[in-house]
Short mmCIF file of C-alpha atoms and ligand atoms in Angstrom, two decimals:
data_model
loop_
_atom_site.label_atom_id
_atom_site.label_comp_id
_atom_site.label_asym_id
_atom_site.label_seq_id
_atom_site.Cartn_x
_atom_site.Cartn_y
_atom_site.Cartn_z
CA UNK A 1 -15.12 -19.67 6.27
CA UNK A 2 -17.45 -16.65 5.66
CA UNK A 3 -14.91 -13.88 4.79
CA UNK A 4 -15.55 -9.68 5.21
CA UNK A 5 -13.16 -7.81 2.79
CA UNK A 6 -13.58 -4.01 3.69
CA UNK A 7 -12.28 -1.62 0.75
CA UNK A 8 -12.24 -1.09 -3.35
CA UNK A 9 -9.02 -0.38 -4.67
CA UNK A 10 -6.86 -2.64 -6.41
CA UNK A 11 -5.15 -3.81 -3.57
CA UNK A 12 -8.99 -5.05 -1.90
CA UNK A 13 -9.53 -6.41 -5.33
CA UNK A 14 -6.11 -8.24 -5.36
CA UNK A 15 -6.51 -9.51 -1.77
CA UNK A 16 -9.99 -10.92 -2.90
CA UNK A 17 -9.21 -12.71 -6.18
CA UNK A 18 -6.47 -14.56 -3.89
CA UNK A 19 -9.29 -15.13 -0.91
CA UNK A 20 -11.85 -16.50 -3.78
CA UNK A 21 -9.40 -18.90 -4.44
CA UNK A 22 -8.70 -19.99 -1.84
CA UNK A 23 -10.30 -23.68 -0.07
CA UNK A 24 -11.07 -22.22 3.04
CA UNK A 25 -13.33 -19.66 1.77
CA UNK A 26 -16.94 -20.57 1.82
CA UNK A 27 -18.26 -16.94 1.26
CA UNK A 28 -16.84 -13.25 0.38
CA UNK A 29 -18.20 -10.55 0.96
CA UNK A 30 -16.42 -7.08 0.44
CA UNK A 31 -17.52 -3.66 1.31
CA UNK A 32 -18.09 -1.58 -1.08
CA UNK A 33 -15.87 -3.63 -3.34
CA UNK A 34 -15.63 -2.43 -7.14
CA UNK A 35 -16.99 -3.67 -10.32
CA UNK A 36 -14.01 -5.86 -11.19
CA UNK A 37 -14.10 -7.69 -7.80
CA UNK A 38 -17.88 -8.78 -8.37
CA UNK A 39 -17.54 -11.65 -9.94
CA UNK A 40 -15.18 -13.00 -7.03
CA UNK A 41 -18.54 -12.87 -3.98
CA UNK A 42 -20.73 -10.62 -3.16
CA UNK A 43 -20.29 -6.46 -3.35
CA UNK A 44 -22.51 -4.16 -0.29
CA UNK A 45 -22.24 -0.66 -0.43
CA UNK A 46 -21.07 0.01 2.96
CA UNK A 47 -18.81 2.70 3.20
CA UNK A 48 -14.96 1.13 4.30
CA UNK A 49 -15.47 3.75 7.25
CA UNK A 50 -18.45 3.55 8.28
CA UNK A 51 -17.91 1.09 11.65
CA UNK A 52 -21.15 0.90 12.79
CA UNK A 53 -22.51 -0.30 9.22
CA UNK A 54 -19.32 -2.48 8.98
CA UNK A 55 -20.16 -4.69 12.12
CA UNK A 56 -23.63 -4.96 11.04
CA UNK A 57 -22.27 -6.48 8.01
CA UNK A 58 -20.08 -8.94 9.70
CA UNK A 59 -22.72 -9.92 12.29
CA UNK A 60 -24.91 -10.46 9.66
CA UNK A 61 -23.10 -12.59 7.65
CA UNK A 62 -21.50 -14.48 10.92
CA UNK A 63 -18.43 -13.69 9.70
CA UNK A 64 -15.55 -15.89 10.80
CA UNK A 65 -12.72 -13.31 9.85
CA UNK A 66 -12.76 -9.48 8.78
CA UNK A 67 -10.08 -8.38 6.36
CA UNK A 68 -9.10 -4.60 6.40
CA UNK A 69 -8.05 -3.30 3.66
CA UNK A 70 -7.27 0.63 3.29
CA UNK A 71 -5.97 2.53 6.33
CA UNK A 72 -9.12 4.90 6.54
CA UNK A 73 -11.35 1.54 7.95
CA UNK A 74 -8.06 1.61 10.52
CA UNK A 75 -8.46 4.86 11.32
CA UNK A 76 -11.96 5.15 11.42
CA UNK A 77 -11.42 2.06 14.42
CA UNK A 78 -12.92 -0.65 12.86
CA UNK A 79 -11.04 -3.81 14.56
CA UNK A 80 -11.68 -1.47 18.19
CA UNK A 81 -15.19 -2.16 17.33
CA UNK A 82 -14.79 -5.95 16.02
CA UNK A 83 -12.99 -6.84 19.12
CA UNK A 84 -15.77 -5.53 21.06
CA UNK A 85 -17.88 -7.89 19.13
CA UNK A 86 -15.55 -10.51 19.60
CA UNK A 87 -15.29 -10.75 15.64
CA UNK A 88 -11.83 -11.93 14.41
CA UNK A 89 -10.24 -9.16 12.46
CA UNK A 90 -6.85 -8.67 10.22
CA UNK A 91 -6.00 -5.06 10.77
CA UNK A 92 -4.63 -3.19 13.66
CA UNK A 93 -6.51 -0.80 16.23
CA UNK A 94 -6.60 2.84 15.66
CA UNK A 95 -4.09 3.37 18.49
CA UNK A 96 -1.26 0.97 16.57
CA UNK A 97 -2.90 2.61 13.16
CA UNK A 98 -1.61 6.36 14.61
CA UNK A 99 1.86 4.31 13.42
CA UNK A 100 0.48 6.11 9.42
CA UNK A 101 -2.49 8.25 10.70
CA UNK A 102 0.53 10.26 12.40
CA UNK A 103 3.73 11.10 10.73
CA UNK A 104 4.57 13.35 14.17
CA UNK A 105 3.31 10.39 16.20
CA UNK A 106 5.66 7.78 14.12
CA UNK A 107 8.56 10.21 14.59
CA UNK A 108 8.00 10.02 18.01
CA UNK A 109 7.72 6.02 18.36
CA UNK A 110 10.87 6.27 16.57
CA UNK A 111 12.97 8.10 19.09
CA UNK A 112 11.17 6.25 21.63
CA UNK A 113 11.92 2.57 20.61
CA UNK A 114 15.23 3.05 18.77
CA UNK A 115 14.25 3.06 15.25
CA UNK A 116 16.52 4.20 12.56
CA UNK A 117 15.24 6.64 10.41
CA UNK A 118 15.97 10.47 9.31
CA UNK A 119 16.04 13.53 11.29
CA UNK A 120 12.75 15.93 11.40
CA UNK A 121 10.72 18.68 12.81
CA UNK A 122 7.63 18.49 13.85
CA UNK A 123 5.73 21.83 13.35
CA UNK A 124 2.41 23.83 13.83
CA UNK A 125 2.26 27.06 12.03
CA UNK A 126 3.82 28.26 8.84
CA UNK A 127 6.42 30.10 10.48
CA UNK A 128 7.44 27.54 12.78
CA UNK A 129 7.72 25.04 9.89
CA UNK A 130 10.21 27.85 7.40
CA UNK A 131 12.46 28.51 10.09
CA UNK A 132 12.86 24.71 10.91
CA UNK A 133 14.01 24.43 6.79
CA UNK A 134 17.03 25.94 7.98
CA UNK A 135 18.10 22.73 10.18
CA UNK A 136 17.70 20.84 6.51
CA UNK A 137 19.84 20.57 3.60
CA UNK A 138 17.59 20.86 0.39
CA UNK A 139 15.69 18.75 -0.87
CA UNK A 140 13.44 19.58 1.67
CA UNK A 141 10.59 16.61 2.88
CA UNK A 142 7.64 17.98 3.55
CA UNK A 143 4.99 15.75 5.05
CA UNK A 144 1.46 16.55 5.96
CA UNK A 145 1.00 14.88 9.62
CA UNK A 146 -2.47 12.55 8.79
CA UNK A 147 -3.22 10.84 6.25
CA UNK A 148 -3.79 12.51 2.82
CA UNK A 149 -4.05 9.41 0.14
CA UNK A 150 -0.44 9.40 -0.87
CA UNK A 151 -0.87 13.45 -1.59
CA UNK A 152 0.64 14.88 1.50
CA UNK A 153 4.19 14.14 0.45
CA UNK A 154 6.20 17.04 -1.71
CA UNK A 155 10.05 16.57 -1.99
CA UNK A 156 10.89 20.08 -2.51
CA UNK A 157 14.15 21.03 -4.48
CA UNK A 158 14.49 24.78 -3.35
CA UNK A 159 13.27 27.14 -0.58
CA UNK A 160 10.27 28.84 -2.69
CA UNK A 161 9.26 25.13 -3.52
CA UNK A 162 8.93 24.21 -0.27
CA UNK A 163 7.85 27.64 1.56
CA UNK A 164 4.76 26.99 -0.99
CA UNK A 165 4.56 23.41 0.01
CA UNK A 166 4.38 24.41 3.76
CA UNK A 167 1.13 27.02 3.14
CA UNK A 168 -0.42 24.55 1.12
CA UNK A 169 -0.46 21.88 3.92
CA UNK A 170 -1.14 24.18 7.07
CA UNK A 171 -3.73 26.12 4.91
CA UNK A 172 -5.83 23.64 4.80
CA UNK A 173 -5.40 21.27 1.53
CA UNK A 174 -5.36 18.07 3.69
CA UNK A 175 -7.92 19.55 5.88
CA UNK A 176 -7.21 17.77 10.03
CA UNK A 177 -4.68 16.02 7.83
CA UNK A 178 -2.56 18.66 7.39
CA UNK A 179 -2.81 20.31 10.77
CA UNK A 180 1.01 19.76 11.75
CA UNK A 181 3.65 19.61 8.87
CA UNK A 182 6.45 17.22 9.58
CA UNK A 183 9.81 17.97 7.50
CA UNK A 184 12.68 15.29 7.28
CA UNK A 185 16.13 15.43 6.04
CA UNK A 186 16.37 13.91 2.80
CA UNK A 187 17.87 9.92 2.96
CA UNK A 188 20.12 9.08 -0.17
CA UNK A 189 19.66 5.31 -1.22
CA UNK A 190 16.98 3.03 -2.78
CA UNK A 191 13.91 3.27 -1.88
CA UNK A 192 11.85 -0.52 -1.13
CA UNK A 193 8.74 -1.74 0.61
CA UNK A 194 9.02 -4.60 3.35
CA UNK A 195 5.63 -6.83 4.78
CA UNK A 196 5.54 -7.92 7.74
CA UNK A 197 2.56 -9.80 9.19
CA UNK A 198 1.88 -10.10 13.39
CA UNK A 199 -0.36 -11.40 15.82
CA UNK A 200 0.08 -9.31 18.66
CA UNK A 201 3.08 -11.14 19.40
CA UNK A 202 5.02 -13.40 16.99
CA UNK A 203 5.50 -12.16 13.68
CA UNK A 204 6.94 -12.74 10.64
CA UNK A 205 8.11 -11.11 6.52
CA UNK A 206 5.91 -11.49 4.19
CA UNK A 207 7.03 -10.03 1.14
CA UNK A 208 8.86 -7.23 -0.62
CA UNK A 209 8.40 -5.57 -3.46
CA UNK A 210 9.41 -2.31 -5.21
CA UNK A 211 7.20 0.84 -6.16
CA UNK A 212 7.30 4.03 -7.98
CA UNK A 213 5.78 6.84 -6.63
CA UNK A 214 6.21 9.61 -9.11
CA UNK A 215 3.52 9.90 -12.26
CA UNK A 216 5.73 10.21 -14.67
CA UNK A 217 8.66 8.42 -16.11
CA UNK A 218 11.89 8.85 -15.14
CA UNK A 219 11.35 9.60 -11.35
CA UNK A 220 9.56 13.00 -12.80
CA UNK A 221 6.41 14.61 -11.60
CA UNK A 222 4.41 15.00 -8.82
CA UNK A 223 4.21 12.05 -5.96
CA UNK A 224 1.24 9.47 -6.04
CA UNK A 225 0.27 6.57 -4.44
CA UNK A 226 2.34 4.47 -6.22
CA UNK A 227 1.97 4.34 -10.40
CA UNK A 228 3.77 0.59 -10.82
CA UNK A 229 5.78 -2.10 -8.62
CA UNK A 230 7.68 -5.32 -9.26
CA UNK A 231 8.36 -7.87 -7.10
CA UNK A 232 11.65 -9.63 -6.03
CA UNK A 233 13.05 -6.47 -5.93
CA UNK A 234 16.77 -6.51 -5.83
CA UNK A 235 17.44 -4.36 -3.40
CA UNK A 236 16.53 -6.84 -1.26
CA UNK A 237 19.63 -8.49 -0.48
CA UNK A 238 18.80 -11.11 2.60
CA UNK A 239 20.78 -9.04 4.62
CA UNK A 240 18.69 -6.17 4.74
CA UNK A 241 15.53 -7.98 4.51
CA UNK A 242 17.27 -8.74 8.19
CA UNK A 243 17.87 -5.66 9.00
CA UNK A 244 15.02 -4.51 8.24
CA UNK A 245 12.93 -7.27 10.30
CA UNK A 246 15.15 -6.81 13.17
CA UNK A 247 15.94 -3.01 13.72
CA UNK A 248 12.18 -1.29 12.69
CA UNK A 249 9.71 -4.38 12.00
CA UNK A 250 10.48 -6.22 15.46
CA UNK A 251 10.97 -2.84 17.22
CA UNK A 252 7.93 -1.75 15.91
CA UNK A 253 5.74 -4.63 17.13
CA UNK A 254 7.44 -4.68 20.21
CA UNK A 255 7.28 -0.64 20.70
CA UNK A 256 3.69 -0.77 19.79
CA UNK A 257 2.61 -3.62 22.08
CA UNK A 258 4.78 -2.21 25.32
CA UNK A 259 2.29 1.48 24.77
CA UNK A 260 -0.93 -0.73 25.06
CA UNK A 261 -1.59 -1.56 21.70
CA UNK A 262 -0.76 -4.95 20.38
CA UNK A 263 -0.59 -5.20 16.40
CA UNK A 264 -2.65 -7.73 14.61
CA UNK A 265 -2.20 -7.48 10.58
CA UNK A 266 0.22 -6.46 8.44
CA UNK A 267 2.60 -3.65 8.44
CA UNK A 268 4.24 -2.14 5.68
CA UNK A 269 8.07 -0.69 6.18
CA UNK A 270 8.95 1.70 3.99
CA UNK A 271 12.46 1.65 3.70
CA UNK A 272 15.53 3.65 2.35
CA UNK A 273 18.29 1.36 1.76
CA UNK A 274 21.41 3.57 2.80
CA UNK A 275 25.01 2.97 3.89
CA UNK A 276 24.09 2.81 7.19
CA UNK A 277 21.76 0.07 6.49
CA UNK A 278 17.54 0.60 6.27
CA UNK A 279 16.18 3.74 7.54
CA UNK A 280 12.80 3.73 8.34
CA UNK A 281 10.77 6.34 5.47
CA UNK A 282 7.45 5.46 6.61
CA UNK A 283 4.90 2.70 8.39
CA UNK A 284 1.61 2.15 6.28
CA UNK A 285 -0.23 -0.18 8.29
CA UNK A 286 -1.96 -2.38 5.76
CA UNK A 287 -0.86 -3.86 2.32
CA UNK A 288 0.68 -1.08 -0.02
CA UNK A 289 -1.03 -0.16 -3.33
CA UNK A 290 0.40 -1.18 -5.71
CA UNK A 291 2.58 -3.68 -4.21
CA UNK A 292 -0.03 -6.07 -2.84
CA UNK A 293 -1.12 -6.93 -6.30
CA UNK A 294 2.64 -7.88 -7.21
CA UNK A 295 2.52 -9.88 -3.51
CA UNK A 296 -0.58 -11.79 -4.35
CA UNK A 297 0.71 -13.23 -7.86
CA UNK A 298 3.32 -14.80 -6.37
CA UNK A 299 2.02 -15.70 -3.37
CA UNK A 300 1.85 -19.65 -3.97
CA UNK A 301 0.77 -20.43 -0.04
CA UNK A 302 -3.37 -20.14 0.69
CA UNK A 303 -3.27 -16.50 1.94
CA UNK A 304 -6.14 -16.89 4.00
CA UNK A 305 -4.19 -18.93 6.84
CA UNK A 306 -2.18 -15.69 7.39
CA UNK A 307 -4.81 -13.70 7.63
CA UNK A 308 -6.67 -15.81 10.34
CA UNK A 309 -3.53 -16.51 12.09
CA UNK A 310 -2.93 -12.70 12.53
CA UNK A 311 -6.19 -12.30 13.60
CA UNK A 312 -6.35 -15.26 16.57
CA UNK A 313 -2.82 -14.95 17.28
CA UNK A 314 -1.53 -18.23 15.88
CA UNK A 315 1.10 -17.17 13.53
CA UNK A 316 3.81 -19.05 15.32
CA UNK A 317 2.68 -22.30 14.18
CA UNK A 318 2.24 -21.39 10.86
CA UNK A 319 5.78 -22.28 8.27
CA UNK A 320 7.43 -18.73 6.12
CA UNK A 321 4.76 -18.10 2.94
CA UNK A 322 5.92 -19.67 -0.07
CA UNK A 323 6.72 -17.43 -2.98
CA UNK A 324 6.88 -18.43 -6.45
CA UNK A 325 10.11 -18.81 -7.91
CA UNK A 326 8.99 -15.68 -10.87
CA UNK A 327 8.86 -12.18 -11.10
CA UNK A 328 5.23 -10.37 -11.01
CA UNK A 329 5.04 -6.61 -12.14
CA UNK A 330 1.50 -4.18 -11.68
CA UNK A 331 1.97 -1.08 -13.82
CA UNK A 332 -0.89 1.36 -12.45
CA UNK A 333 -3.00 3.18 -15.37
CA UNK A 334 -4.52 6.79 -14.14
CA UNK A 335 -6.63 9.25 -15.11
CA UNK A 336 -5.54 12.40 -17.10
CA UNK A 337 -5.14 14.77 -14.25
CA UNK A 338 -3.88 12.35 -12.22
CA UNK A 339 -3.23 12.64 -8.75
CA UNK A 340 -4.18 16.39 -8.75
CA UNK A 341 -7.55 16.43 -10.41
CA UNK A 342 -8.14 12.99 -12.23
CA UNK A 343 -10.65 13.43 -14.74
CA UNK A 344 -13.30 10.67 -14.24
CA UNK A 345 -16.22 9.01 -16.94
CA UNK A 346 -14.33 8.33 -20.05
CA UNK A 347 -14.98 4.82 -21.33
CA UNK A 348 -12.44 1.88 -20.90
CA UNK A 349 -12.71 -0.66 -23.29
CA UNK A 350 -10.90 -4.33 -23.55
CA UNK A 351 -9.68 -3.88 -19.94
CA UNK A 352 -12.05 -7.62 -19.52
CA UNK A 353 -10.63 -9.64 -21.51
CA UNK A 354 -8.93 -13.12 -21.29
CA UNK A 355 -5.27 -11.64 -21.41
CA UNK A 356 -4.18 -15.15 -20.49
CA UNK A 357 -3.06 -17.00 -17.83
CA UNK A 358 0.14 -14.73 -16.57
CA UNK A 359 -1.93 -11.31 -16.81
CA UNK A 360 -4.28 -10.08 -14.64
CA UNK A 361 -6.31 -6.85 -14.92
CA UNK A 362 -7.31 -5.57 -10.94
CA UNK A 363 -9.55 -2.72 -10.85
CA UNK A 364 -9.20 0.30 -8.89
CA UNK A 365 -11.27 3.23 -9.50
CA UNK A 366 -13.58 1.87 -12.01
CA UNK A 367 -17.41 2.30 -12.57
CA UNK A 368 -19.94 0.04 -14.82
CA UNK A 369 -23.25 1.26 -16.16
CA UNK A 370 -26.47 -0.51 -16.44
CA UNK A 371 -25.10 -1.67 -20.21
CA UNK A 372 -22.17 -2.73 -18.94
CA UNK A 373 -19.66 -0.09 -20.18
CA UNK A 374 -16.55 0.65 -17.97
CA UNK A 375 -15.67 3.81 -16.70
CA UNK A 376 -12.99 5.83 -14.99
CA UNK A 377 -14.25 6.77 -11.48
CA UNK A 378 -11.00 7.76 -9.72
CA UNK A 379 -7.73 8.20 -9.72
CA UNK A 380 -5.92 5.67 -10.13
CA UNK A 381 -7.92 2.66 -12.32
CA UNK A 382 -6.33 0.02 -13.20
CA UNK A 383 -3.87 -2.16 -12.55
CA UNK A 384 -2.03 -4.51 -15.40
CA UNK A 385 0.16 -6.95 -13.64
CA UNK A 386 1.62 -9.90 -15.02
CA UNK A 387 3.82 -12.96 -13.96
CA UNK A 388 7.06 -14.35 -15.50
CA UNK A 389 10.30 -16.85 -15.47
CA UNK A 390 12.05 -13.09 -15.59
CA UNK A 391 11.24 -9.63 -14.62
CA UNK A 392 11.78 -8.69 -18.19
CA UNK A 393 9.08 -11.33 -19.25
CA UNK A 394 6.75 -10.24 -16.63
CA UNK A 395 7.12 -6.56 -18.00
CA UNK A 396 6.83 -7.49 -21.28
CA UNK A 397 3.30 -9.33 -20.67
CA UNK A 398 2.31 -6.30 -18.62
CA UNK A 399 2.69 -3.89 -21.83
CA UNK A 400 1.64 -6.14 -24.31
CA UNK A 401 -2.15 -6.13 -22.33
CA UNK A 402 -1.89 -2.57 -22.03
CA UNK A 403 -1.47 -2.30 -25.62
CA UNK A 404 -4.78 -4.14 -26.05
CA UNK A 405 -6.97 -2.20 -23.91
CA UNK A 406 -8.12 1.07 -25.30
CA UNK A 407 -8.93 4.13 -22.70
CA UNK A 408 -7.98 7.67 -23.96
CA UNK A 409 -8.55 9.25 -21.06
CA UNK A 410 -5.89 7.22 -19.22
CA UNK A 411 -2.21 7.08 -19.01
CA UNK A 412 0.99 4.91 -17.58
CA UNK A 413 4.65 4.90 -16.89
CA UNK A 414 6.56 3.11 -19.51
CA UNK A 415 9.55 2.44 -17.45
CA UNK A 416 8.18 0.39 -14.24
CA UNK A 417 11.18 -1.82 -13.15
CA UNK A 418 13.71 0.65 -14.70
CA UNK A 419 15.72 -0.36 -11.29
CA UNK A 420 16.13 -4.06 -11.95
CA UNK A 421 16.02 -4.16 -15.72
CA UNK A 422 17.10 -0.18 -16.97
CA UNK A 423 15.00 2.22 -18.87
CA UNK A 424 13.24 0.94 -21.28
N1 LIG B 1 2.28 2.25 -2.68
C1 LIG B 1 2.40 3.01 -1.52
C2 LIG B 1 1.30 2.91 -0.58
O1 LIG B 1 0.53 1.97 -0.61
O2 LIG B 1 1.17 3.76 0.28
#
């Protein structure tokens, strides 16, 4: 099969080391890609929203499936334009993608289909937004409405904190992003991260996996995209993996496809795990970053079955992925200045070697010059993940690479997994 992977963060570069190996795949190509996925097909700098460009690409290459990756290709209504074509794609249409272009839309959904999840406001103006704070108990949620690269988020411990928060997002940091603020009440629990793959019809879990969002360690600092995950995480108890499939995953699907906009790909369910059982946080509506990389080292079926089954609409007669039976950990190393202002060219060096066969080193926002020397060219850069019999193994594998790879002008938590296994 002739394969289009569309993105070039670690997640594209995890979903293409486990497309490379698998059978079915007779060619990869991924747009733009990054310099760690070269060696795994072929890299053209496309731009993972540019459409037009995108279904040039796949016409060209007669591809049999297209893979999206990050939710801007969603957004920017790449599969609308692949169906046109008549091109198989995994991703859902912008319309289901509104499900994380649009916190106020999701909110909506929510009320609409039954979902559990916390209360909100959806507002428009500054003043709106500081008089809704009242209806809240601190610590105050406050979400930028669009999409805002895990930025938009700022859990806000006093009044002042979030009054600041709320000009910051309606004046314009997000840009249309931040247009509408959405504020939540705050859920107590555990926080996880559920997959669930669909076809427009049937669907199915696949995968969970734990991930911490704040830069620093102990839960401290600003929020990111996610700086580490591990996966089994043990939150999961089967019974609200359940839960969770039945009361937002199914609803969601089935909400989605009753408005006129059948999902095809993989959604992501953030969760808070709370006495009441699973509360919906948020829907991403492709793989999470980090927690794809985790996914895809212990991912023991051929992935790419999945993929095409979501696509054509066959996931019914495909059997539940097989997982295996160990523990896989990513631990995410930034940029100083990370996520505010990541400071990007310092050199990376021993990030390329043979770690061994439990370790593997996914790139993210990485560069290579015409010698060959790495760079950092983003925010987050690397991911160090590793497999083993235990969590604890797995971790220790992870740190022991990171040990070996020298980049100054990075850092990393130290405690990823604190959950399962307690601070280190
Ligand atoms: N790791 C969280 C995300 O992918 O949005």
């Amino acid at each position: 099969m002739k394969i289009l992977l569309v993105g070039s963060g670690g997640r594209e570069h995890a979903l293409a080391w486990k497309i490379a190996a698998s059978p079915l795949t007779s060619r990869l190509v991924m747009a733009p890609g990054n310099p760690g996925m070269a060696g795994l097909g072929e890299l053209r700098a496309v731009k993972a929203t540019d459409v037009p460009a995108l279904v040039d690409l796949a016409r060209e290459i007669a591809a049999d499936l297209v893979v999206i990756g990050p939710e801007v290709t969603v957004e920017a209504g790449l599969a609308d334009a692949l169906n046109q074509a008549a091109i198989p794609c995994f991703g859902p249409v912008a319309q289901a993608g509104q499900l994380e272009s649009s916190k106020a839309f999701t909110k909506a959904f929510t009320d609409r289909h039954g979902l559990p999840t916390s209360a909100y406001a959806v507002c428009e103006n500054a003043d709106q937004a500081k008089a809704a704070l009242a209806g809240f108990q601190p610590p105050y949620v406050i979400k930028a409405d669009g999409l805002a690269a895990g930025k938009g988020v700022v859990i806000a411990e006093d009044l002042a904190t979030a009054h600041a928060a709320i000009d910051d997002a309606l004046g314009g940091r997000f840009g249309a992003a931040g247009a509408r603020v959405v504020i939540e009440e705050f859920l107590q629990g555990e926080i996880g991260s559920l997959f669930a793959l669909c076809d427009g019809k049937d669907s199915m879990v696949f995968g969970q996996a734990q991930d911490h969002k704040r830069a620093y360690d102990g839960e401290l600092g600003p929020n990111t995209g996610g700086m580490g995950t591990y996966s089994p995480a043990p939150v999961f108890t089967a019974e609200l993996i359940e839960q969770t499939r039945v009361r937002l995953a199914e609803r969601a699907f089935a909400g989605i496809a009753a408005e006129g906009a059948p999902y095809k790909g993989v959604l992501f369910v953030e969760l808070m795990a709370t006495a009441d059982g699973p509360k919906l946080v948020e829907f991403n509506v492709r793989f999470g970053d980090p927690e794809c990389q985790v996914l895809m080292l212990r991912l023991e079926s051929d992935l790419v079955p999945y993929l095409l089954a979501c696509a054509n609409g066959t996931l019914a007669a495909l059997p539940e992925p097989k997982w295996r039976d160990e523990a896989a950990i990513c631990v995410v190393l930034a940029a100083d200045g990370y996520p505010d202002s990541p400071l990007g060219g310092s050199i990376i060096r021993g990030a390329e070697r043979d770690f061994g066969e439990h370790v593997v080193v996914f790139h993210a926002g990485t560069s290579r010059d015409p010698d060959g020397t790495l760079r950092a060219a983003g925010g987050r850069v690397l991911n160090v993940c590793a497999r083993g019999a235990t969590l604890r193994e797995a971790r220790d594998r992870a740190y022991a690479a990171i040990d070996r790879i020298d980049w100054p002008g990075g850092f990393h938590r130290t405690d990823i997994g604190w959950r399962a296994l307690g601070a280190p």
